[in-house]
mmCIF file with all atom_site columns, C-alpha atoms in Angstrom:
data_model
loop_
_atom_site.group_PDB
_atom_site.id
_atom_site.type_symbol
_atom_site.label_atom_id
_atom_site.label_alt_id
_atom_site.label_comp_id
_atom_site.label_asym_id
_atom_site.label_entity_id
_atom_site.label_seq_id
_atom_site.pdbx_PDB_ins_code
_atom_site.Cartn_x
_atom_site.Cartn_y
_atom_site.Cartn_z
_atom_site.occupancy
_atom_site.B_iso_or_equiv
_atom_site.pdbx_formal_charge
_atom_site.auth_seq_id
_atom_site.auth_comp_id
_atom_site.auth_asym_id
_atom_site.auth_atom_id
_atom_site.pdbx_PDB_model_num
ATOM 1  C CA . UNK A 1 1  ? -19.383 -5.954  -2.012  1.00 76.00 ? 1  UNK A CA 1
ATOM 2  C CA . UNK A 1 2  ? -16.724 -4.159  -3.056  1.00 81.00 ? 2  UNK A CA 1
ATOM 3  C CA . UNK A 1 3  ? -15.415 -2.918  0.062   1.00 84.00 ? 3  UNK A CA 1
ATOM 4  C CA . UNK A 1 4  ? -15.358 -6.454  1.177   1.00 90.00 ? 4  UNK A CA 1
ATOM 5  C CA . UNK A 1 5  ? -13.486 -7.750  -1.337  1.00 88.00 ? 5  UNK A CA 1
ATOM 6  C CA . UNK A 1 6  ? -10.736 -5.008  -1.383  1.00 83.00 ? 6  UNK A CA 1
ATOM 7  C CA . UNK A 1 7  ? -10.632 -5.682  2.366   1.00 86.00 ? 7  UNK A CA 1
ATOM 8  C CA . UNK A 1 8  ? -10.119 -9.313  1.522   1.00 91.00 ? 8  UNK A CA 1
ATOM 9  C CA . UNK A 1 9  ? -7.311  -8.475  -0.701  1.00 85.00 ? 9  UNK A CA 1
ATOM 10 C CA . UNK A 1 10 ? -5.557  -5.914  1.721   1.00 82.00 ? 10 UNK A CA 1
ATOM 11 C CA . UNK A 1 11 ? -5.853  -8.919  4.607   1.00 87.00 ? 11 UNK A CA 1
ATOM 12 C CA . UNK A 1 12 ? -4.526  -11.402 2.256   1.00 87.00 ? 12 UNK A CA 1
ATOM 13 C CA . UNK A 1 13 ? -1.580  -9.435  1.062   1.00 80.00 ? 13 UNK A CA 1
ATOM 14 C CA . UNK A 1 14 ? -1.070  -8.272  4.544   1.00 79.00 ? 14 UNK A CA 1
ATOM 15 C CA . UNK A 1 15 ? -0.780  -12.232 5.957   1.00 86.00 ? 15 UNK A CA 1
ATOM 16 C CA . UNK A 1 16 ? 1.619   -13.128 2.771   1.00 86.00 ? 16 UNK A CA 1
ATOM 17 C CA . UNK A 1 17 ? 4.998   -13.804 4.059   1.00 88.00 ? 17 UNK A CA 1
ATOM 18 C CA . UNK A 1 18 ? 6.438   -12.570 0.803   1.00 88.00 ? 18 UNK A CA 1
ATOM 19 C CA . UNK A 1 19 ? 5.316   -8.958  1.986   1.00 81.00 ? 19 UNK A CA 1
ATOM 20 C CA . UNK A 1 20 ? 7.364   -9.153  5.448   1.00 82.00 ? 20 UNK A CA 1
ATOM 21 C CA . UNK A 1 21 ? 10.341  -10.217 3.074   1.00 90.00 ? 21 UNK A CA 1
ATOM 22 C CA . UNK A 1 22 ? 10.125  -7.475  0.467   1.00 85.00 ? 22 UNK A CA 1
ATOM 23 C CA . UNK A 1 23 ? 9.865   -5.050  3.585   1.00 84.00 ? 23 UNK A CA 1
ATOM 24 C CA . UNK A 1 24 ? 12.549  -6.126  5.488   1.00 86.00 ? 24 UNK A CA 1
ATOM 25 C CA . UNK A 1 25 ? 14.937  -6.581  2.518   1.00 91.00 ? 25 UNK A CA 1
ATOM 26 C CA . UNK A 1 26 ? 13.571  -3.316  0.756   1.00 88.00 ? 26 UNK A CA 1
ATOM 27 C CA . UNK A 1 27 ? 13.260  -0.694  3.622   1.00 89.00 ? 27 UNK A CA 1
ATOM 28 C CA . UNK A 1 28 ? 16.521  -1.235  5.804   1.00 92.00 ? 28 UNK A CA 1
ATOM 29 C CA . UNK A 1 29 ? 17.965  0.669   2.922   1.00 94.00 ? 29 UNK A CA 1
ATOM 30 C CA . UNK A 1 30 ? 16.872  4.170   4.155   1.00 94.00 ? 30 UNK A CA 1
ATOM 31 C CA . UNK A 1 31 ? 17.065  3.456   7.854   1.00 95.00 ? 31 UNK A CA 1
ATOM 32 C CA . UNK A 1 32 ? 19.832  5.357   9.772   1.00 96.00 ? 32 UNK A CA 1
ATOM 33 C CA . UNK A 1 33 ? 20.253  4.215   13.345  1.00 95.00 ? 33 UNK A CA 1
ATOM 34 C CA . UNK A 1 34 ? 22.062  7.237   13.927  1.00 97.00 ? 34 UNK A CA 1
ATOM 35 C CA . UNK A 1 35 ? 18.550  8.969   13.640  1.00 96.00 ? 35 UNK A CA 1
ATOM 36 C CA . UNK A 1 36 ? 16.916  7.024   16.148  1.00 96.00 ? 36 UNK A CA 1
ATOM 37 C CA . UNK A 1 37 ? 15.276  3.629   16.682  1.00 96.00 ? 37 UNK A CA 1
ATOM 38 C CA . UNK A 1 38 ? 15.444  1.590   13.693  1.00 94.00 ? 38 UNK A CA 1
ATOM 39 C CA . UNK A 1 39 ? 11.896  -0.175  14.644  1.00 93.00 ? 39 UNK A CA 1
ATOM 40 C CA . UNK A 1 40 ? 10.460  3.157   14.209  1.00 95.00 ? 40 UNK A CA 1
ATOM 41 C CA . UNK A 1 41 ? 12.129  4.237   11.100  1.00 94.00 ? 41 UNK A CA 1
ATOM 42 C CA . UNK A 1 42 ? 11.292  0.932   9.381   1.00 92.00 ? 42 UNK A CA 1
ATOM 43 C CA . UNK A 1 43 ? 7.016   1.757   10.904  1.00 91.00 ? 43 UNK A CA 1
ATOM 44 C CA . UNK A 1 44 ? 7.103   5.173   9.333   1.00 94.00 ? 44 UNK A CA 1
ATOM 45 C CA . UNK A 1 45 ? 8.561   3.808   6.179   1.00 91.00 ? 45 UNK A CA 1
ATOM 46 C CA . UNK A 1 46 ? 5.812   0.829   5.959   1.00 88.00 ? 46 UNK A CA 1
ATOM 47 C CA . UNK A 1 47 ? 3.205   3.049   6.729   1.00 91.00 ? 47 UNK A CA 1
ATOM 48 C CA . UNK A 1 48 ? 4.170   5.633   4.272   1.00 92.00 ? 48 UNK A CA 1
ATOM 49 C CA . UNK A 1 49 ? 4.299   2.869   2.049   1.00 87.00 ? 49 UNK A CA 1
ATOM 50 C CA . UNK A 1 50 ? 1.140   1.768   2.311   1.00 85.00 ? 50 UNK A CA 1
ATOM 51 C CA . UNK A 1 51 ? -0.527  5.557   2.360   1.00 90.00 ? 51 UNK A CA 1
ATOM 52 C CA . UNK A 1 52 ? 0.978   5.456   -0.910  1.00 89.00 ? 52 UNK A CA 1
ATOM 53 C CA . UNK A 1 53 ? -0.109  2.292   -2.483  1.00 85.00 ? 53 UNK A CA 1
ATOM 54 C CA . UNK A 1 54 ? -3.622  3.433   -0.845  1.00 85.00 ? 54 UNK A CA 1
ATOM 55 C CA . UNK A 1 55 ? -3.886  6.564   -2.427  1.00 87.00 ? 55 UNK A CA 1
ATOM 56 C CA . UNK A 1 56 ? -2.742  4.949   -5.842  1.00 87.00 ? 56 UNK A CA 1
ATOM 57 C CA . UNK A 1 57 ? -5.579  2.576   -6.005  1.00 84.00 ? 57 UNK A CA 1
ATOM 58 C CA . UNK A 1 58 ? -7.958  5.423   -4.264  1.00 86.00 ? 58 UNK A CA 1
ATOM 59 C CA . UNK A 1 59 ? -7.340  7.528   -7.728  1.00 86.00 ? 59 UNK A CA 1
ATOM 60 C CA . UNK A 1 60 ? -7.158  4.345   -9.876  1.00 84.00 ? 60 UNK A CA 1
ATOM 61 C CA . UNK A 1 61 ? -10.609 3.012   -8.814  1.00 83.00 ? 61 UNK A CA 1
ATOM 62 C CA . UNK A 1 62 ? -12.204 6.533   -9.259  1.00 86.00 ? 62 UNK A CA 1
ATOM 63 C CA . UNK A 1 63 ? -10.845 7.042   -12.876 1.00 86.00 ? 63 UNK A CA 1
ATOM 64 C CA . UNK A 1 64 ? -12.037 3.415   -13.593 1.00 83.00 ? 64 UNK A CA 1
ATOM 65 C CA . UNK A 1 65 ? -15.316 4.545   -11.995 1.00 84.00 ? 65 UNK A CA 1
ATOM 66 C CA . UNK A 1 66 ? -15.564 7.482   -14.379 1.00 86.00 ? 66 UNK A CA 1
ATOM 67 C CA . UNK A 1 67 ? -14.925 5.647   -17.687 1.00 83.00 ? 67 UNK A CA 1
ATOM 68 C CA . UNK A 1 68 ? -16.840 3.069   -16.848 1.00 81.00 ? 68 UNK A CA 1
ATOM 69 C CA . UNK A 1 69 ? -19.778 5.908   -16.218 1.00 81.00 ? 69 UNK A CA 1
ATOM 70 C CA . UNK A 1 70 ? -19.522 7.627   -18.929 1.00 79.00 ? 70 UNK A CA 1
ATOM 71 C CA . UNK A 1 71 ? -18.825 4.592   -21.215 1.00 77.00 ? 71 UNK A CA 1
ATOM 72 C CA . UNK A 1 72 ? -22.635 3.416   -20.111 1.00 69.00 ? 72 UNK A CA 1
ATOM 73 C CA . UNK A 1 73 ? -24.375 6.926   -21.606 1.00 63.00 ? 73 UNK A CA 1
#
């Protein structure tokens, strides 16, 4: 249940136009076309992005996890 709702979440967020805006207006800052095509730049970037954000809530829900544990002993 819980993996379904996260996905839920990461589909919904993913689908919200107000993500595609933050990107485009947030990431062309550290693109360099002298470095190469700016389409792939701006997909390492995103994807970096999201590895981040992943692994944030990947350590988040496994203290949460623990506390919640050891608050039930």
């Amino acid at each position: 249940p819980l993996r379904q709702i996260f996905l839920q979440g990461v589909t919904t967020n993913a689908l919200n136009p107000k993500v595609a805006i933050f990107f485009l207006a947030f990431l062309p800052q550290f693109v360099d076309p002298a470095r190469g095509p700016v389409w792939a730049q701006m997909l390492v970037l995103g994807l970096i992005f999201v590895k981040y954000i992943s692994d944030t809530f990947s350590a988040k829900r496994t203290e949460l996890t623990r506390r919640f544990a050891d608050s039930a002993d």
